[in-house]
Amino acid sequence: MTKSLFALVLTLGLGSFASACAAQAPAAAPAINDAQIAHIAYTAGVIDVTAAKQALQKSHNKAVRAFAEEMARDHTAVNDQALALVKKLGVTPQDNPTSQSLAGNAAAEQKKLAALSGSAYDKAYAANEVAYHKAVNAALADNLIPSAQNAELKSLLETGLKLFQSHQMHAEHLAQSLK
């Protein structure tokens, strides 16, 4: 129930983000600027690092812990690259309603997960990771990458998407193994 609710909230949030962008954007202008895109992508990475740290504190399952370590390592590395890029470009990531919504929804989900333990926690964490990566990957592919104007930012997002698609597959395998 938790995983589907979180997936629905996240999908609706990202879906309404896409709808809002489409409604606000003139035909030739990007729906969202690069500073906002950078903030959304960074926020999404921080959310997964936070979730991974919680999993490392709560889980005793070797496969779950290995997955969480991978999430923390990979998302931290991508965020470090993003910070280096925005510094190089002289861009300040711009907070926006989408990144705020992502952070709020993630905090609520972390609170729900914190109340679980043992295999119930492991299953819920893995299911949440599947849903989260599906939603973020869709947002990257459908909205953020096409809207990015800077070639280096677009390239970083595309590289991130490939990595996060592999994370989604890994999360799906983990979730299946925990059933």
Backbone as CSV, one residue per row, in Angstrom:
resi,resn,N_x,N_y,N_z,CA_x,CA_y,CA_z,C_x,C_y,C_z
1,MET,0.826,-1.187,0.000,0.000,0.000,0.000,0.875,1.257,0.000
2,THR,1.901,1.255,0.851,2.785,2.407,0.937,3.481,2.667,-0.382
3,LYS,3.996,1.595,-1.009,4.736,1.783,-2.258,3.841,2.336,-3.349
4,SER,2.626,1.835,-3.446,1.754,2.326,-4.507,1.289,3.737,-4.228
5,LEU,1.083,4.084,-2.959,0.688,5.437,-2.612,1.820,6.399,-2.936
6,PHE,3.054,6.044,-2.552,4.184,6.909,-2.832,4.387,7.042,-4.344
7,ALA,4.276,5.948,-5.059,4.433,5.996,-6.515,3.367,6.899,-7.134
8,LEU,2.151,6.781,-6.634,1.074,7.612,-7.157,1.337,9.083,-6.868
9,VAL,1.714,9.398,-5.631,1.983,10.790,-5.262,3.127,11.336,-6.100
10,LEU,4.204,10.562,-6.220,5.350,11.014,-6.986,4.988,11.171,-8.456
11,THR,4.273,10.208,-9.002,3.879,10.285,-10.405,2.964,11.469,-10.642
12,LEU,2.006,11.676,-9.747,1.118,12.819,-9.890,1.890,14.124,-9.781
13,GLY,2.829,14.170,-8.844,3.639,15.376,-8.694,4.459,15.652,-9.940
14,LEU,5.104,14.640,-10.476,5.898,14.817,-11.687,5.005,15.009,-12.902
15,GLY,3.846,14.336,-12.898,2.890,14.517,-13.990,2.329,15.920,-13.999
16,SER,1.979,16.439,-12.831,1.457,17.800,-12.778,2.571,18.789,-13.112
17,PHE,3.812,18.423,-12.775,4.951,19.239,-13.165,5.005,19.326,-14.693
18,ALA,4.866,18.190,-15.349,4.903,18.180,-16.812,3.743,18.969,-17.394
19,SER,2.554,18.789,-16.828,1.382,19.515,-17.308,1.539,21.012,-17.117
20,ALA,2.046,21.388,-15.946,2.242,22.806,-15.671,3.266,23.406,-16.623
21,CYS,4.323,22.651,-16.887,5.347,23.137,-17.810,4.771,23.317,-19.203
22,ALA,3.997,22.355,-19.637,3.411,22.432,-20.970,2.454,23.613,-21.077
23,ALA,1.690,23.869,-20.023,0.714,24.956,-20.050,1.396,26.320,-20.002
24,GLN,2.532,26.419,-19.300,3.193,27.707,-19.115,4.170,28.043,-20.233
25,ALA,4.655,27.075,-20.925,5.756,27.304,-21.846,5.275,27.778,-23.206
26,PRO,5.892,28.847,-23.710,5.633,29.208,-25.104,6.190,28.104,-26.001
27,ALA,5.714,28.016,-27.205,6.074,26.916,-28.106,7.582,26.762,-28.279
28,ALA,8.332,27.864,-28.373,9.750,27.770,-28.665,10.630,27.790,-27.415
29,ALA,10.071,28.121,-26.260,10.880,28.259,-25.049,10.876,26.960,-24.245
30,PRO,11.961,26.712,-23.497,11.972,25.523,-22.649,10.929,25.656,-21.545
31,ALA,10.398,24.528,-21.103,9.355,24.522,-20.082,9.915,24.904,-18.716
32,ILE,11.168,24.646,-18.488,11.802,24.880,-17.202,13.251,25.252,-17.470
33,ASN,13.833,26.096,-16.614,15.206,26.512,-16.909,16.232,25.551,-16.311
34,ASP,17.462,25.689,-16.751,18.529,24.776,-16.341,18.800,24.836,-14.832
35,ALA,18.669,26.016,-14.231,18.897,26.130,-12.791,17.839,25.339,-12.014
36,GLN,16.611,25.342,-12.496,15.546,24.560,-11.862,15.752,23.071,-12.102
37,ILE,16.142,22.711,-13.302,16.415,21.313,-13.627,17.533,20.775,-12.737
38,ALA,18.586,21.568,-12.577,19.704,21.145,-11.728,19.233,20.910,-10.295
39,HIS,18.367,21.772,-9.797,17.878,21.617,-8.429,16.996,20.377,-8.288
40,ILE,16.140,20.123,-9.266,15.268,18.939,-9.228,16.121,17.670,-9.246
41,ALA,17.087,17.613,-10.153,17.941,16.429,-10.268,18.752,16.219,-8.988
42,TYR,19.291,17.295,-8.448,20.073,17.196,-7.217,19.189,16.730,-6.059
43,THR,18.009,17.309,-5.955,17.068,16.924,-4.896,16.720,15.445,-4.992
44,ALA,16.461,14.965,-6.200,16.136,13.549,-6.387,17.291,12.662,-5.919
45,GLY,18.524,13.080,-6.197,19.683,12.318,-5.748,19.822,12.311,-4.237
46,VAL,19.629,13.464,-3.616,19.717,13.559,-2.156,18.668,12.666,-1.504
47,ILE,17.484,12.636,-2.083,16.407,11.801,-1.546,16.836,10.337,-1.529
48,ASP,17.455,9.875,-2.607,17.847,8.469,-2.652,19.022,8.182,-1.735
49,VAL,19.917,9.135,-1.560,21.018,8.954,-0.606,20.456,8.855,0.809
50,THR,19.502,9.703,1.135,18.868,9.682,2.455,18.169,8.349,2.697
51,ALA,17.450,7.869,1.694,16.769,6.572,1.808,17.782,5.449,2.002
52,ALA,18.900,5.527,1.284,19.941,4.500,1.413,20.555,4.512,2.806
53,LYS,20.785,5.681,3.340,21.347,5.772,4.695,20.391,5.181,5.719
54,GLN,19.101,5.421,5.537,18.120,4.828,6.442,18.166,3.305,6.327
55,ALA,18.246,2.802,5.104,18.291,1.350,4.898,19.532,0.745,5.562
56,LEU,20.642,1.444,5.479,21.861,0.933,6.100,21.753,0.918,7.621
57,GLN,20.959,1.787,8.181,20.741,1.793,9.631,19.756,0.720,10.066
58,LYS,18.744,0.454,9.230,17.646,-0.410,9.655,17.755,-1.859,9.193
59,SER,18.328,-2.091,8.041,18.294,-3.430,7.460,19.482,-4.285,7.905
60,HIS,19.192,-5.562,8.076,20.242,-6.549,8.361,20.397,-7.517,7.185
61,ASN,19.620,-7.315,6.133,19.646,-8.163,4.949,20.842,-7.758,4.075
62,LYS,21.702,-8.713,3.764,22.915,-8.408,2.999,22.612,-7.813,1.627
63,ALA,21.605,-8.335,0.931,21.272,-7.836,-0.403,20.718,-6.414,-0.332
64,VAL,19.891,-6.142,0.653,19.330,-4.803,0.826,20.443,-3.822,1.168
65,ARG,21.328,-4.225,2.057,22.433,-3.351,2.452,23.377,-3.077,1.270
66,ALA,23.650,-4.089,0.456,24.510,-3.900,-0.716,23.862,-2.933,-1.706
67,PHE,22.552,-3.089,-1.906,21.821,-2.180,-2.794,21.877,-0.755,-2.233
68,ALA,21.633,-0.595,-0.948,21.648,0.730,-0.327,23.028,1.376,-0.448
69,GLU,24.069,0.581,-0.263,25.429,1.113,-0.421,25.652,1.601,-1.849
70,GLU,25.148,0.838,-2.815,25.266,1.238,-4.219,24.509,2.542,-4.477
71,MET,23.305,2.656,-3.927,22.507,3.873,-4.118,23.225,5.080,-3.516
72,ALA,23.719,4.934,-2.303,24.414,6.047,-1.648,25.647,6.457,-2.454
73,ARG,26.425,5.479,-2.879,27.658,5.754,-3.632,27.349,6.424,-4.978
74,ASP,26.455,5.818,-5.746,26.197,6.313,-7.102,25.500,7.669,-7.106
75,HIS,24.506,7.844,-6.246,23.775,9.115,-6.238,24.649,10.241,-5.667
76,THR,25.508,9.923,-4.720,26.439,10.932,-4.214,27.404,11.340,-5.324
77,ALA,27.897,10.381,-6.082,28.836,10.677,-7.167,28.185,11.549,-8.238
78,VAL,26.956,11.225,-8.626,26.270,12.027,-9.644,26.002,13.430,-9.101
79,ASN,25.583,13.530,-7.839,25.347,14.855,-7.270,26.638,15.663,-7.183
80,ASP,27.746,15.009,-6.871,29.032,15.712,-6.844,29.377,16.243,-8.237
81,GLN,29.113,15.451,-9.265,29.355,15.900,-10.642,28.441,17.069,-10.991
82,ALA,27.193,17.002,-10.546,26.246,18.085,-10.821,26.690,19.372,-10.135
83,LEU,27.132,19.268,-8.887,27.611,20.461,-8.174,28.838,21.060,-8.854
84,ALA,29.742,20.211,-9.305,30.930,20.698,-10.008,30.538,21.402,-11.306
85,LEU,29.550,20.851,-12.006,29.115,21.454,-13.260,28.464,22.812,-13.029
86,VAL,27.544,22.905,-12.063,26.892,24.205,-11.838,27.899,25.246,-11.357
87,LYS,28.899,24.809,-10.591,29.953,25.737,-10.158,30.744,26.217,-11.372
88,LYS,31.114,25.288,-12.247,31.860,25.620,-13.459,31.079,26.595,-14.334
89,LEU,29.777,26.377,-14.431,28.927,27.216,-15.283,28.509,28.512,-14.597
90,GLY,28.767,28.607,-13.298,28.355,29.795,-12.567,26.843,29.881,-12.389
91,VAL,26.206,28.729,-12.278,24.750,28.658,-12.137,24.411,28.287,-10.699
92,THR,23.417,28.933,-10.138,22.931,28.579,-8.812,21.662,27.763,-8.978
93,PRO,21.670,26.497,-8.514,20.437,25.705,-8.615,19.273,26.466,-7.978
94,GLN,18.131,26.405,-8.631,16.971,27.203,-8.239,15.877,26.315,-7.663
95,ASP,15.586,26.529,-6.383,14.491,25.790,-5.747,13.208,26.086,-6.497
96,ASN,12.313,25.116,-6.514,11.080,25.271,-7.270,10.024,24.330,-6.699
97,PRO,8.777,24.493,-7.101,7.711,23.655,-6.548,7.930,22.151,-6.750
98,THR,8.538,21.751,-7.829,8.763,20.321,-8.064,9.770,19.753,-7.078
99,SER,10.893,20.439,-6.894,11.879,19.927,-5.941,11.326,19.967,-4.523
100,GLN,10.526,20.971,-4.197,9.904,21.048,-2.875,8.922,19.898,-2.669
101,SER,8.144,19.594,-3.699,7.185,18.490,-3.618,7.907,17.156,-3.457
102,LEU,8.968,16.961,-4.224,9.755,15.730,-4.111,10.284,15.563,-2.690
103,ALA,10.840,16.630,-2.132,11.411,16.564,-0.787,10.336,16.289,0.260
104,GLY,9.196,16.939,0.136,8.111,16.719,1.095,7.566,15.307,1.039
105,ASN,7.347,14.804,-0.164,6.842,13.436,-0.319,7.853,12.415,0.186
106,ALA,9.132,12.668,-0.078,10.170,11.738,0.379,10.260,11.724,1.902
107,ALA,10.134,12.873,2.525,10.189,12.931,3.988,9.042,12.129,4.599
108,ALA,7.872,12.249,4.001,6.721,11.481,4.494,6.953,9.985,4.313
109,GLU,7.518,9.597,3.193,7.786,8.178,2.937,8.859,7.656,3.889
110,GLN,9.896,8.443,4.150,10.941,8.029,5.082,10.367,7.807,6.476
111,LYS,9.427,8.639,6.856,8.781,8.491,8.168,8.002,7.175,8.228
112,LYS,7.290,6.845,7.145,6.553,5.575,7.093,7.513,4.385,7.161
113,LEU,8.587,4.475,6.399,9.560,3.382,6.395,10.238,3.238,7.759
114,ALA,10.454,4.345,8.441,11.110,4.313,9.747,10.309,3.510,10.767
115,ALA,9.007,3.446,10.572,8.148,2.711,11.509,8.194,1.198,11.289
116,LEU,8.804,0.762,10.198,8.872,-0.668,9.876,10.197,-1.251,10.336
117,SER,10.234,-2.574,10.419,11.490,-3.248,10.757,11.525,-4.621,10.099
118,GLY,12.701,-5.212,10.113,12.882,-6.562,9.588,12.516,-6.679,8.120
119,SER,11.928,-7.823,7.775,11.600,-8.068,6.368,10.528,-7.114,5.853
120,ALA,9.652,-6.630,6.735,8.645,-5.651,6.298,9.333,-4.369,5.822
121,TYR,10.349,-3.952,6.550,11.109,-2.771,6.124,11.810,-3.050,4.795
122,ASP,12.504,-4.178,4.713,13.262,-4.506,3.511,12.377,-4.504,2.269
123,LYS,11.225,-5.148,2.374,10.296,-5.214,1.242,9.778,-3.831,0.870
124,ALA,9.421,-3.035,1.867,8.894,-1.694,1.604,9.975,-0.791,1.006
125,TYR,11.193,-0.893,1.514,12.302,-0.104,0.972,12.545,-0.467,-0.496
126,ALA,12.623,-1.754,-0.785,12.873,-2.189,-2.166,11.739,-1.748,-3.093
127,ALA,10.504,-1.914,-2.648,9.360,-1.503,-3.467,9.376,0.003,-3.700
128,ASN,9.725,0.758,-2.677,9.803,2.208,-2.814,10.892,2.590,-3.813
129,GLU,12.012,1.903,-3.767,13.104,2.189,-4.703,12.689,1.912,-6.149
130,VAL,11.925,0.858,-6.359,11.414,0.568,-7.710,10.529,1.717,-8.170
131,ALA,9.545,2.065,-7.351,8.599,3.121,-7.725,9.313,4.459,-7.916
132,TYR,10.227,4.774,-7.031,10.934,6.048,-7.102,11.784,6.135,-8.363
133,HIS,12.535,5.071,-8.670,13.369,5.107,-9.867,12.519,5.158,-11.139
134,LYS,11.399,4.461,-11.161,10.514,4.538,-12.332,10.062,5.975,-12.559
135,ALA,9.610,6.631,-11.500,9.099,7.993,-11.620,10.200,8.986,-11.995
136,VAL,11.351,8.883,-11.339,12.438,9.807,-11.627,12.978,9.569,-13.044
137,ASN,13.105,8.312,-13.435,13.586,8.024,-14.791,12.635,8.569,-15.843
138,ALA,11.341,8.449,-15.602,10.354,8.995,-16.538,10.469,10.518,-16.595
139,ALA,10.633,11.155,-15.446,10.765,12.615,-15.419,12.030,13.063,-16.155
140,LEU,13.118,12.341,-15.948,14.358,12.670,-16.657,14.162,12.538,-18.164
141,ALA,13.651,11.402,-18.594,13.513,11.131,-20.035,12.487,12.032,-20.709
142,ASP,11.371,12.250,-20.036,10.258,12.950,-20.675,10.269,14.457,-20.485
143,ASN,10.877,14.943,-19.391,10.787,16.375,-19.093,12.133,17.062,-18.924
144,LEU,12.960,16.543,-18.032,14.174,17.269,-17.673,15.211,17.284,-18.793
145,ILE,15.507,16.131,-19.364,16.508,16.082,-20.446,16.045,16.892,-21.658
146,PRO,14.793,16.707,-22.125,14.376,17.510,-23.274,14.360,19.019,-23.005
147,SER,14.154,19.412,-21.749,14.089,20.838,-21.415,15.450,21.466,-21.156
148,ALA,16.471,20.656,-20.885,17.803,21.194,-20.592,18.371,21.898,-21.819
149,GLN,18.869,23.112,-21.601,19.429,23.897,-22.698,20.945,23.758,-22.794
150,ASN,21.618,23.627,-21.665,23.062,23.508,-21.652,23.464,22.088,-22.030
151,ALA,24.364,21.968,-22.989,24.769,20.652,-23.495,25.435,19.795,-22.412
152,GLU,26.235,20.411,-21.541,26.898,19.644,-20.483,25.895,19.139,-19.449
153,LEU,24.911,19.969,-19.106,23.867,19.536,-18.182,23.061,18.404,-18.801
154,LYS,22.689,18.566,-20.057,21.931,17.522,-20.760,22.716,16.211,-20.778
155,SER,24.004,16.288,-21.043,24.840,15.094,-21.078,24.915,14.427,-19.707
156,LEU,25.065,15.228,-18.650,25.105,14.671,-17.300,23.781,13.990,-16.963
157,LEU,22.681,14.608,-17.330,21.363,14.012,-17.078,21.191,12.702,-17.863
158,GLU,21.666,12.680,-19.101,21.566,11.462,-19.910,22.413,10.342,-19.319
159,THR,23.609,10.668,-18.858,24.465,9.676,-18.210,23.800,9.177,-16.927
160,GLY,23.255,10.116,-16.161,22.535,9.749,-14.943,21.367,8.839,-15.236
161,LEU,20.613,9.141,-16.276,19.454,8.318,-16.630,19.868,6.873,-16.904
162,LYS,20.952,6.681,-17.638,21.417,5.311,-17.911,21.755,4.580,-16.613
163,LEU,22.433,5.271,-15.713,22.789,4.681,-14.427,21.529,4.384,-13.613
164,PHE,20.591,5.321,-13.592,19.389,5.161,-12.785,18.453,4.103,-13.368
165,GLN,18.513,3.890,-14.672,17.753,2.786,-15.265,18.314,1.451,-14.785
166,SER,19.638,1.373,-14.644,20.220,0.137,-14.106,19.855,-0.009,-12.628
167,HIS,19.759,1.106,-11.900,19.305,1.054,-10.509,17.877,0.515,-10.436
168,GLN,17.032,0.965,-11.351,15.645,0.490,-11.361,15.601,-1.019,-11.570
169,MET,16.384,-1.522,-12.510,16.421,-2.970,-12.752,16.935,-3.708,-11.518
170,HIS,17.964,-3.162,-10.878,18.516,-3.781,-9.673,17.463,-3.779,-8.564
171,ALA,16.755,-2.672,-8.413,15.698,-2.578,-7.396,14.579,-3.575,-7.678
172,GLU,14.225,-3.731,-8.946,13.184,-4.700,-9.311,13.608,-6.121,-8.953
173,HIS,14.865,-6.455,-9.234,15.371,-7.797,-8.881,15.404,-7.980,-7.369
174,LEU,15.827,-6.936,-6.659,15.859,-7.017,-5.199,14.454,-7.214,-4.646
175,ALA,13.513,-6.422,-5.114,12.139,-6.529,-4.638,11.580,-7.924,-4.909
176,GLN,11.855,-8.455,-6.084,11.381,-9.799,-6.432,11.997,-10.846,-5.523
177,SER,13.263,-10.697,-5.171,13.935,-11.678,-4.320,13.437,-11.651,-2.874
178,LEU,12.808,-10.555,-2.474,12.342,-10.418,-1.104,10.902,-10.892,-0.908
179,LYS,10.229,-11.277,-1.981,8.821,-11.706,-1.878,8.700,-13.044,-1.217
